[in-house]
Short mmCIF file of N, CA, C and O in Angstrom, two decimals:
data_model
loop_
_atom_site.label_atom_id
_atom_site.label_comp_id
_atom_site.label_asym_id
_atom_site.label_seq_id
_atom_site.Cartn_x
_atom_site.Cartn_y
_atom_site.Cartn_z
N UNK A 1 -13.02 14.62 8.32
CA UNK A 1 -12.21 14.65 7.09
C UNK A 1 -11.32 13.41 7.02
O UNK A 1 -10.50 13.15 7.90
N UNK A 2 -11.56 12.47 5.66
CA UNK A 2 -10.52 11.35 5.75
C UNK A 2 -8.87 11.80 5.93
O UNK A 2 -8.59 12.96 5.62
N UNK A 3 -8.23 11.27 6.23
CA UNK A 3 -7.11 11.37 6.08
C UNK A 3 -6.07 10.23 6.05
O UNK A 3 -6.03 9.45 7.01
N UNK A 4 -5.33 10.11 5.13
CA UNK A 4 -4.12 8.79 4.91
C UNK A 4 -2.77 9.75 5.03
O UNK A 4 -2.57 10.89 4.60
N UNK A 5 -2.05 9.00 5.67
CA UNK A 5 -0.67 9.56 5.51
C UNK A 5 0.12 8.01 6.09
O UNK A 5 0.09 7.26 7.07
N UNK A 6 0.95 8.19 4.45
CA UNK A 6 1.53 7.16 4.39
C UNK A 6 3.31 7.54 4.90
O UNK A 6 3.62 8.70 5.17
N UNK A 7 4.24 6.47 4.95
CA UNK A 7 5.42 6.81 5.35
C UNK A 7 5.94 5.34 5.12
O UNK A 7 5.35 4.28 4.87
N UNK A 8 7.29 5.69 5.30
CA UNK A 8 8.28 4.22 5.39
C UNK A 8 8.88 4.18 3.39
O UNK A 8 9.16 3.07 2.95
N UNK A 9 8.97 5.07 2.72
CA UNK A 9 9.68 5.08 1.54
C UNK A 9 11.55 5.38 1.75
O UNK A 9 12.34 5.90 2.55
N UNK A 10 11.53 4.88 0.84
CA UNK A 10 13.15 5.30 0.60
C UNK A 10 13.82 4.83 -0.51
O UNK A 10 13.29 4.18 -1.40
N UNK A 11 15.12 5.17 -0.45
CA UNK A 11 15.99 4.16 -1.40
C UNK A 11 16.39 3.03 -1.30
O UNK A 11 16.94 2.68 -0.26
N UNK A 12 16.30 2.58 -1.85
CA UNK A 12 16.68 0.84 -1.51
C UNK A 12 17.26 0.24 -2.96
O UNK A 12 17.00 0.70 -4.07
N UNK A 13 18.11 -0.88 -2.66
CA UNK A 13 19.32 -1.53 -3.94
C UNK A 13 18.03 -3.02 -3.84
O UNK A 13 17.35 -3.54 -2.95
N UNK A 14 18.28 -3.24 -5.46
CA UNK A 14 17.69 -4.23 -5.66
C UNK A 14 17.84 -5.27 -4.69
O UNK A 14 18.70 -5.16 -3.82
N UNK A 15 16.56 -7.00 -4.82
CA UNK A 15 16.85 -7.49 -3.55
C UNK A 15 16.34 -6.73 -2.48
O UNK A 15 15.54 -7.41 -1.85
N UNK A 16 16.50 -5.41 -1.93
CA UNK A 16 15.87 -5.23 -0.64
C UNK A 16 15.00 -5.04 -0.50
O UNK A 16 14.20 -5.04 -1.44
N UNK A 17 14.53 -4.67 1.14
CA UNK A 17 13.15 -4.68 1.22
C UNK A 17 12.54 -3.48 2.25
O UNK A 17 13.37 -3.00 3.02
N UNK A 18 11.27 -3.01 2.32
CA UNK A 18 10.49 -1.67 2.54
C UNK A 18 9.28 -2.45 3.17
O UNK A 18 8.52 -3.28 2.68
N UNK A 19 9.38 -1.78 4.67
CA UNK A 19 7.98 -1.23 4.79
C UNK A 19 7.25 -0.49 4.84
O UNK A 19 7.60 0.46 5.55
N UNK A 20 6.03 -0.38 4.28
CA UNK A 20 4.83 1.31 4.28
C UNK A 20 4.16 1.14 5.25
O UNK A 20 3.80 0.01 5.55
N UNK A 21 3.94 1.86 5.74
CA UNK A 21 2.98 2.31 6.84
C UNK A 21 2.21 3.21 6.54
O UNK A 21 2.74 4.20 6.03
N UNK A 22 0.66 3.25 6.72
CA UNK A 22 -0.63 4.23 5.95
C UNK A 22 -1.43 4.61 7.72
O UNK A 22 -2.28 3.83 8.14
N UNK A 23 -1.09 5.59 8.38
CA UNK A 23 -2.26 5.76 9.32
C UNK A 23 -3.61 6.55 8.62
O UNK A 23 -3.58 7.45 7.79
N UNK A 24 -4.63 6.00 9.16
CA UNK A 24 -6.13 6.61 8.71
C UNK A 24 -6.35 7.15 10.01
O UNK A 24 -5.90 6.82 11.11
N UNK A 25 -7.51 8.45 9.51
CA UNK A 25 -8.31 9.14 10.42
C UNK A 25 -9.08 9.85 9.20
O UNK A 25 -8.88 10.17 8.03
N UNK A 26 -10.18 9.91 10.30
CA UNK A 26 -11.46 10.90 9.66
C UNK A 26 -12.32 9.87 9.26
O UNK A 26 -13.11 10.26 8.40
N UNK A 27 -12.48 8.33 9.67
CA UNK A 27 -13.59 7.67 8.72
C UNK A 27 -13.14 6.15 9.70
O UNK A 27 -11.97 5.93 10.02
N UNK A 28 -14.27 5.26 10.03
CA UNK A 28 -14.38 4.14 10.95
C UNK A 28 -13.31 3.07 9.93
O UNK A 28 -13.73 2.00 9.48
N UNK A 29 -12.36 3.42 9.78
CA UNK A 29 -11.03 2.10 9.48
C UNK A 29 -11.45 0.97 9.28
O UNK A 29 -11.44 0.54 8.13
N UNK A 30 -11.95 0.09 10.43
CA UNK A 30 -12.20 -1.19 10.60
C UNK A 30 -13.31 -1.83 9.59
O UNK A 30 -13.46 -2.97 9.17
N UNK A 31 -14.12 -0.49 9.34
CA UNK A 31 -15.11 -1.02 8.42
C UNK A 31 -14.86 -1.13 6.60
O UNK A 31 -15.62 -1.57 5.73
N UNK A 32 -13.54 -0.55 6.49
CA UNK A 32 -13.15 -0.50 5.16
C UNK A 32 -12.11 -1.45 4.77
O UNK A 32 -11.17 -1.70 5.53
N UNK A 33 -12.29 -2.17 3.24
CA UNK A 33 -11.27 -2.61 2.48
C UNK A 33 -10.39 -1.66 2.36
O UNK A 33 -10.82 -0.51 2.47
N UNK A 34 -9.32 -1.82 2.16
CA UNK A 34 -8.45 -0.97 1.72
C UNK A 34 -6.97 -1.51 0.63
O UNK A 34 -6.45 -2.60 0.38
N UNK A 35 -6.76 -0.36 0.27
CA UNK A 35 -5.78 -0.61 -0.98
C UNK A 35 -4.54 0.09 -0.85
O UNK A 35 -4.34 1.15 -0.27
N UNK A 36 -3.79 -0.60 -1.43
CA UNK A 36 -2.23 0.12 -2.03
C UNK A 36 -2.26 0.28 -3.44
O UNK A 36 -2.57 -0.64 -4.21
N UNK A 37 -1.92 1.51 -3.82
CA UNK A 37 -1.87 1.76 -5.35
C UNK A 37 -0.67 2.46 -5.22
O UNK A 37 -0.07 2.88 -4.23
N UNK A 38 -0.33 2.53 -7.00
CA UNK A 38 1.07 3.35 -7.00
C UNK A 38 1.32 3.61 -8.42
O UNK A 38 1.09 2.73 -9.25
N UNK A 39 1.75 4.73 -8.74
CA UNK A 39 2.16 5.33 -9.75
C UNK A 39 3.97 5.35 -10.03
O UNK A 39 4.79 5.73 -9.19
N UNK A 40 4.15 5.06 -10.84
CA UNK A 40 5.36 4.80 -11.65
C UNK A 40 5.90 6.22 -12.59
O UNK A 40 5.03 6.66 -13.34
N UNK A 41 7.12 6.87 -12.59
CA UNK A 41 7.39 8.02 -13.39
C UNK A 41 6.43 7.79 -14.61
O UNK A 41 6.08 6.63 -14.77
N UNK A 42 6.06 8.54 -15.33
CA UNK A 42 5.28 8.55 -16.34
C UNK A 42 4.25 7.79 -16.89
O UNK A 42 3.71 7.77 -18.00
N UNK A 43 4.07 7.06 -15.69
CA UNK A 43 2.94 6.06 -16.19
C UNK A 43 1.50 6.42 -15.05
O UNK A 43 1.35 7.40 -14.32
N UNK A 44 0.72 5.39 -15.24
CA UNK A 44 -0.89 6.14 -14.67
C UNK A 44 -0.70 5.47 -13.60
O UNK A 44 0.44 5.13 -13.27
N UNK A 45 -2.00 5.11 -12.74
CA UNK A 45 -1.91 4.90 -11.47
C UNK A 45 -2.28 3.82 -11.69
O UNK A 45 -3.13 3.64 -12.56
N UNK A 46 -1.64 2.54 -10.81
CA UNK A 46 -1.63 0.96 -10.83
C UNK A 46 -1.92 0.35 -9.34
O UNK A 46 -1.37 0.71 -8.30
N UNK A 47 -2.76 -0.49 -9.48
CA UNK A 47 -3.64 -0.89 -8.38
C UNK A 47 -2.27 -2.17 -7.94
O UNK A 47 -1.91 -3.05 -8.73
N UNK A 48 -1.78 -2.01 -6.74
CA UNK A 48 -0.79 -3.06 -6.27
C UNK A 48 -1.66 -4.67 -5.15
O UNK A 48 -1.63 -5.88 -5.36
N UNK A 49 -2.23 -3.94 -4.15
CA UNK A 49 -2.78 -4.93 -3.37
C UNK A 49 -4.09 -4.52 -2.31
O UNK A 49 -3.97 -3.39 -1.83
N UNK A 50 -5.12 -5.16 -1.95
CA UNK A 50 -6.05 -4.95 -1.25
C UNK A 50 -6.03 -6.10 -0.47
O UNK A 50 -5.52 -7.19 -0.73
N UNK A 51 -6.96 -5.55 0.98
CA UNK A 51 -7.06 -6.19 2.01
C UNK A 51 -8.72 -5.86 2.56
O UNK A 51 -9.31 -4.81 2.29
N UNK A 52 -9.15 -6.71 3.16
CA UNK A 52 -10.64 -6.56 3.61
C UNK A 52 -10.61 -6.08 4.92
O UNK A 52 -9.67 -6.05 5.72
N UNK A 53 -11.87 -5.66 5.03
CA UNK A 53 -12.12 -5.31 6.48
C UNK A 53 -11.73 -5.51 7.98
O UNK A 53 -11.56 -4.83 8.99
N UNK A 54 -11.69 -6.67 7.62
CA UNK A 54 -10.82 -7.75 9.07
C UNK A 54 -9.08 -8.22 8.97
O UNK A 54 -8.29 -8.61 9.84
N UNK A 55 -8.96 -8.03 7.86
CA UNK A 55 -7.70 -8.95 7.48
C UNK A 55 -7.31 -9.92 6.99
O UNK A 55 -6.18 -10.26 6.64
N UNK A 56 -8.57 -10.56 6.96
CA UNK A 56 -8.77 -12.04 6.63
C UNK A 56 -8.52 -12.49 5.27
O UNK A 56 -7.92 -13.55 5.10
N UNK A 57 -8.91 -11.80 4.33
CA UNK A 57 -8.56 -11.97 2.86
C UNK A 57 -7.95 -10.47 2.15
O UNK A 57 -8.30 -9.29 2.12
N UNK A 58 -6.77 -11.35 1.59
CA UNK A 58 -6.03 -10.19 0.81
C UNK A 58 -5.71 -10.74 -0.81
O UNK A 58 -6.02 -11.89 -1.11
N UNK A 59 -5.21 -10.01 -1.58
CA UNK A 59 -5.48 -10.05 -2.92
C UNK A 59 -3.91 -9.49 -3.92
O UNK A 59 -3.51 -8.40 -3.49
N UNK A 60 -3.20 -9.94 -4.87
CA UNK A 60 -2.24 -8.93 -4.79
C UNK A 60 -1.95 -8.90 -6.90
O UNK A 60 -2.37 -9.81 -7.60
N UNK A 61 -1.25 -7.78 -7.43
CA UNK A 61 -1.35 -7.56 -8.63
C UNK A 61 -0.20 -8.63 -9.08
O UNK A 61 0.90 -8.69 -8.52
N UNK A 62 -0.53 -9.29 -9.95
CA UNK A 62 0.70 -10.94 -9.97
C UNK A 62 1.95 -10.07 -10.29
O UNK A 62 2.96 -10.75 -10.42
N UNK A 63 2.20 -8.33 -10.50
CA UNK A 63 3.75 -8.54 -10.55
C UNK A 63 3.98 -8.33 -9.31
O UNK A 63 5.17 -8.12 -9.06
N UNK A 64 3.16 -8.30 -8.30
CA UNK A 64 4.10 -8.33 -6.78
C UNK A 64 3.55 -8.93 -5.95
O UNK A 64 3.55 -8.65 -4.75
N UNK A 65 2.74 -10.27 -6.69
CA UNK A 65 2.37 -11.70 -5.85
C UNK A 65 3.45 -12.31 -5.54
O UNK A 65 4.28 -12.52 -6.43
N UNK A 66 3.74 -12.85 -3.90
CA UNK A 66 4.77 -13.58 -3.91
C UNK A 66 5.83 -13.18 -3.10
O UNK A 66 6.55 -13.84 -2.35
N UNK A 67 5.81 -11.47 -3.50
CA UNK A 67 7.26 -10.53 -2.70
C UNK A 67 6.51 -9.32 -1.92
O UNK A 67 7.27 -8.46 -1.47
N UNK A 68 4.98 -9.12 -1.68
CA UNK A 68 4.58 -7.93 -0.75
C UNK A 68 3.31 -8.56 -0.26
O UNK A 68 2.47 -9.19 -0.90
N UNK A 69 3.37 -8.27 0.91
CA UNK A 69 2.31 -8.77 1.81
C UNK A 69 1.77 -7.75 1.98
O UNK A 69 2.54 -6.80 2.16
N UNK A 70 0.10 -7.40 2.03
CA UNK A 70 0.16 -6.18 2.71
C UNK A 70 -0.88 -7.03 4.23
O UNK A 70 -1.07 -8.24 4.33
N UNK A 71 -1.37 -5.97 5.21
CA UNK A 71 -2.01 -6.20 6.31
C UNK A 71 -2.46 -5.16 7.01
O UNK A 71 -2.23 -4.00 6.65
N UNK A 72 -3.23 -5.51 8.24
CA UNK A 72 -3.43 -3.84 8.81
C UNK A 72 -3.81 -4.38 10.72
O UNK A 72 -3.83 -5.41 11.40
N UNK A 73 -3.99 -3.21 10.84
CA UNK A 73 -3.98 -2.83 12.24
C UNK A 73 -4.91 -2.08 12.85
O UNK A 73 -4.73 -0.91 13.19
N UNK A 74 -6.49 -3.03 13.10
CA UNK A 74 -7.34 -2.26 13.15
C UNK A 74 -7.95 -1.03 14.22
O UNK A 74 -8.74 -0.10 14.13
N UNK A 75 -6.78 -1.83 15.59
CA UNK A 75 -6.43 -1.07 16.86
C UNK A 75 -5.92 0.16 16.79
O UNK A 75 -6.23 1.05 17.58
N UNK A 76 -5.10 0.30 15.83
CA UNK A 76 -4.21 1.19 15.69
C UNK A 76 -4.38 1.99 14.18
O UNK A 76 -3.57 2.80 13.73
N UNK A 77 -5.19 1.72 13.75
CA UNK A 77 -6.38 2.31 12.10
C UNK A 77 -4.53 2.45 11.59
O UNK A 77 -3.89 3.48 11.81
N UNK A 78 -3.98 1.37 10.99
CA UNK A 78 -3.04 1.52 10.40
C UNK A 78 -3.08 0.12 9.45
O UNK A 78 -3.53 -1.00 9.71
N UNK A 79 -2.45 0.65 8.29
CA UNK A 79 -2.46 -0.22 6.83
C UNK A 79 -0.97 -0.50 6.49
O UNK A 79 -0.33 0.53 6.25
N UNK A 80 -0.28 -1.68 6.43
CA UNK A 80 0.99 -1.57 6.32
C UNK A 80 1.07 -2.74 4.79
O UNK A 80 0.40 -3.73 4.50
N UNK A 81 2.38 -1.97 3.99
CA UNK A 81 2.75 -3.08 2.97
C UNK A 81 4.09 -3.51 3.17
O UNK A 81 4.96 -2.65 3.08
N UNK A 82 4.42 -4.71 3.44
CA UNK A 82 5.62 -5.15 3.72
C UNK A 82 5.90 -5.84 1.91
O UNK A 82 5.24 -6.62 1.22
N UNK A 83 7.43 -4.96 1.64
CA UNK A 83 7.89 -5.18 0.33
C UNK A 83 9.30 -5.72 0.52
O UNK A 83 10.19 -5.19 1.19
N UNK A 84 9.38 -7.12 -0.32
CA UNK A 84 10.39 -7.91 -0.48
C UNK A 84 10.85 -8.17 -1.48
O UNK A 84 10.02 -8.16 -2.39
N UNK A 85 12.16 -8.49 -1.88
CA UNK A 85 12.93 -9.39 -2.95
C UNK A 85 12.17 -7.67 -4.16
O UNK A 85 11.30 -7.74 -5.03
N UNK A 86 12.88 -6.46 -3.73
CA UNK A 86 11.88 -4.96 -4.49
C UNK A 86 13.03 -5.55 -5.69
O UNK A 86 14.04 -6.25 -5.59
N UNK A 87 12.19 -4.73 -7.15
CA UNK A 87 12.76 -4.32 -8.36
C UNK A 87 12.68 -3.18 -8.48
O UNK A 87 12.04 -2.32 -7.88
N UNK A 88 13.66 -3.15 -9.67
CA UNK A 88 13.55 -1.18 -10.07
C UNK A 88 12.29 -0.76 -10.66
O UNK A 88 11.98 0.41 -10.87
N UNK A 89 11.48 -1.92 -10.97
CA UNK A 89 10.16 -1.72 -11.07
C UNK A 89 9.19 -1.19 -10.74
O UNK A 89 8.24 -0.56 -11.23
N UNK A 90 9.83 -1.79 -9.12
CA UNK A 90 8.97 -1.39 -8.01
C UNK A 90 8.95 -0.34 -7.74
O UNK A 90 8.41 -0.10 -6.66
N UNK A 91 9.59 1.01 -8.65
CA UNK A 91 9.71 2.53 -8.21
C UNK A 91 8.68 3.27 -8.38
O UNK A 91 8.14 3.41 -9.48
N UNK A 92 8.40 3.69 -7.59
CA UNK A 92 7.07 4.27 -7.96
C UNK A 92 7.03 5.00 -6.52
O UNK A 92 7.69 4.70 -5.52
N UNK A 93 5.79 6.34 -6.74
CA UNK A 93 5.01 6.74 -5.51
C UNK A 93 4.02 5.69 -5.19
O UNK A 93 3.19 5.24 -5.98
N UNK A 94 4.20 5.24 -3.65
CA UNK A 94 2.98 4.16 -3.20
C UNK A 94 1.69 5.42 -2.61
O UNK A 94 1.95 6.59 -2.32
N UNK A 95 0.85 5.01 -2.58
CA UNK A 95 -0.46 5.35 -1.77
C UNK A 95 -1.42 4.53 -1.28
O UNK A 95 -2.02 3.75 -2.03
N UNK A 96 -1.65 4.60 -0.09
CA UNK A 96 -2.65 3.49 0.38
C UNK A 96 -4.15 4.52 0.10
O UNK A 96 -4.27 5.75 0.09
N UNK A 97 -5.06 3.53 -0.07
CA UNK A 97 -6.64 4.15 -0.50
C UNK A 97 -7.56 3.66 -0.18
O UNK A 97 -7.57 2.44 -0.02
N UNK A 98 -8.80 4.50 0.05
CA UNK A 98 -9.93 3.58 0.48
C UNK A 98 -10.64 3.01 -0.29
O UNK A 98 -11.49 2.22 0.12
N UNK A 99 -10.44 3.29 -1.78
CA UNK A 99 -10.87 2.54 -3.19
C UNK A 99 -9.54 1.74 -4.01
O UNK A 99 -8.40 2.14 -4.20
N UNK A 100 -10.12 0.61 -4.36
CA UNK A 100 -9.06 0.10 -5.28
C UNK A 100 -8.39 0.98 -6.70
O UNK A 100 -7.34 0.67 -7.27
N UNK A 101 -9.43 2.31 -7.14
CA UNK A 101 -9.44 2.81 -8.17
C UNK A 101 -7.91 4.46 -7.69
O UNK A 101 -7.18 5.18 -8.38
N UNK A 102 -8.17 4.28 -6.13
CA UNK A 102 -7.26 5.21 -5.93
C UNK A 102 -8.05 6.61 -6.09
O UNK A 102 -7.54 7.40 -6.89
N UNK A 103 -9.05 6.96 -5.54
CA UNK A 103 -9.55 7.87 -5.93
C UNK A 103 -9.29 8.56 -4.61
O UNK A 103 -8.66 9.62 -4.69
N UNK A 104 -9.72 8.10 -3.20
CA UNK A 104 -9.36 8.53 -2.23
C UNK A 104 -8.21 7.58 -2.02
O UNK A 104 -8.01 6.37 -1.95
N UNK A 105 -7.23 9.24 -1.94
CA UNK A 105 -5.68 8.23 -1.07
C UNK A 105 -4.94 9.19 -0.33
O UNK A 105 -5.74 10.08 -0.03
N UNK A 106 -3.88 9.44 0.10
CA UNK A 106 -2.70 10.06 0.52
C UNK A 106 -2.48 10.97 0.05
O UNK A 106 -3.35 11.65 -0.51
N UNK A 107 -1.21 11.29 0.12
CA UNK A 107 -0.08 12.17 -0.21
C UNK A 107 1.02 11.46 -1.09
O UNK A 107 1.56 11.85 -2.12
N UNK A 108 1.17 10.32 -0.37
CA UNK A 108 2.30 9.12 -1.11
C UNK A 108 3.40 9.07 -0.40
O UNK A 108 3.55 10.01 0.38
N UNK A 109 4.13 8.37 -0.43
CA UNK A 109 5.46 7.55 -0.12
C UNK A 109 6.20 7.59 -1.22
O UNK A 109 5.64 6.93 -2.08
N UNK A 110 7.49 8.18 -1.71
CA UNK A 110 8.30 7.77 -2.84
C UNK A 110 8.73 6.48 -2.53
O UNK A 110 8.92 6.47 -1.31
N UNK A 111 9.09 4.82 -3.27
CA UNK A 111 10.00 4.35 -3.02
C UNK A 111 10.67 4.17 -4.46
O UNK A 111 9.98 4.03 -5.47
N UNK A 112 12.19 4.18 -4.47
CA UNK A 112 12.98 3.98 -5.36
C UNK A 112 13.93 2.82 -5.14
O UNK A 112 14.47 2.71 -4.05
N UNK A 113 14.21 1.80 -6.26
CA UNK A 113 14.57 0.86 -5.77
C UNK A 113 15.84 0.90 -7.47
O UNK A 113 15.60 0.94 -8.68
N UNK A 114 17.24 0.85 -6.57
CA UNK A 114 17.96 1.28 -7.52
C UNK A 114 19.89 1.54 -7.07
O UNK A 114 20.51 2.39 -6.44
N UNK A 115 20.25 0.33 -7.78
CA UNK A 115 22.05 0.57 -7.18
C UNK A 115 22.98 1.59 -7.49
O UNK A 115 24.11 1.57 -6.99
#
């Protein structure tokens, strides 16, 4: 059975910064791209950033090119998004996924970014 369980949300004041952490089980990690998506109060689900199999090439949605890195940990079947310079924008439930479309994902991470 796949499983994602993400963690590392919180509150945070504009300017700061969050990391997510996504452990996988139930499915060979190393062999999958993987994604961060995230949903916003009332809005649909928005594809944030993907990463390939190895690590080697990553990809990111231009409103959070620049301020979130994501990466992973194939030793440790873990997917992390390191978030910088956050907006109140940036509020949303995150989910890491094994499709860019978000079809398989988590549970979610709230982060709220807000003084």
């Amino acid at each position: 059975e796949v499983q994602l369980v993400e963690s590392g949300g919180g509150l945070v004041q504009p300017g700061g910064s969050l990391r997510l952490s996504c452990a996988a089980s139930g499915f060979r990690f190393s062999n999958y791209e993987m994604s961060w998506v995230r949903q916003a109060p009332g809005k649909g689900l928005e594809w944030v950033s993907g990463i390939n199999f190895n690590g080697r090439s990553t990809n990111y949605a231009d409103s959070v090119k620049g301020r979130f890195t994501i990466s992973r940990d194939n030793a440790k079947n873990t997917l992390y998004l390191q978030m910088n310079s956050l907006k109140p924008e940036d509020t949303a439930v995150y989910y890491c996924a094994k499709d860019p479309k978000g079809v398989s994902k988590g549970q979610g991470t709230q982060v709220t970014v807000s003084s």
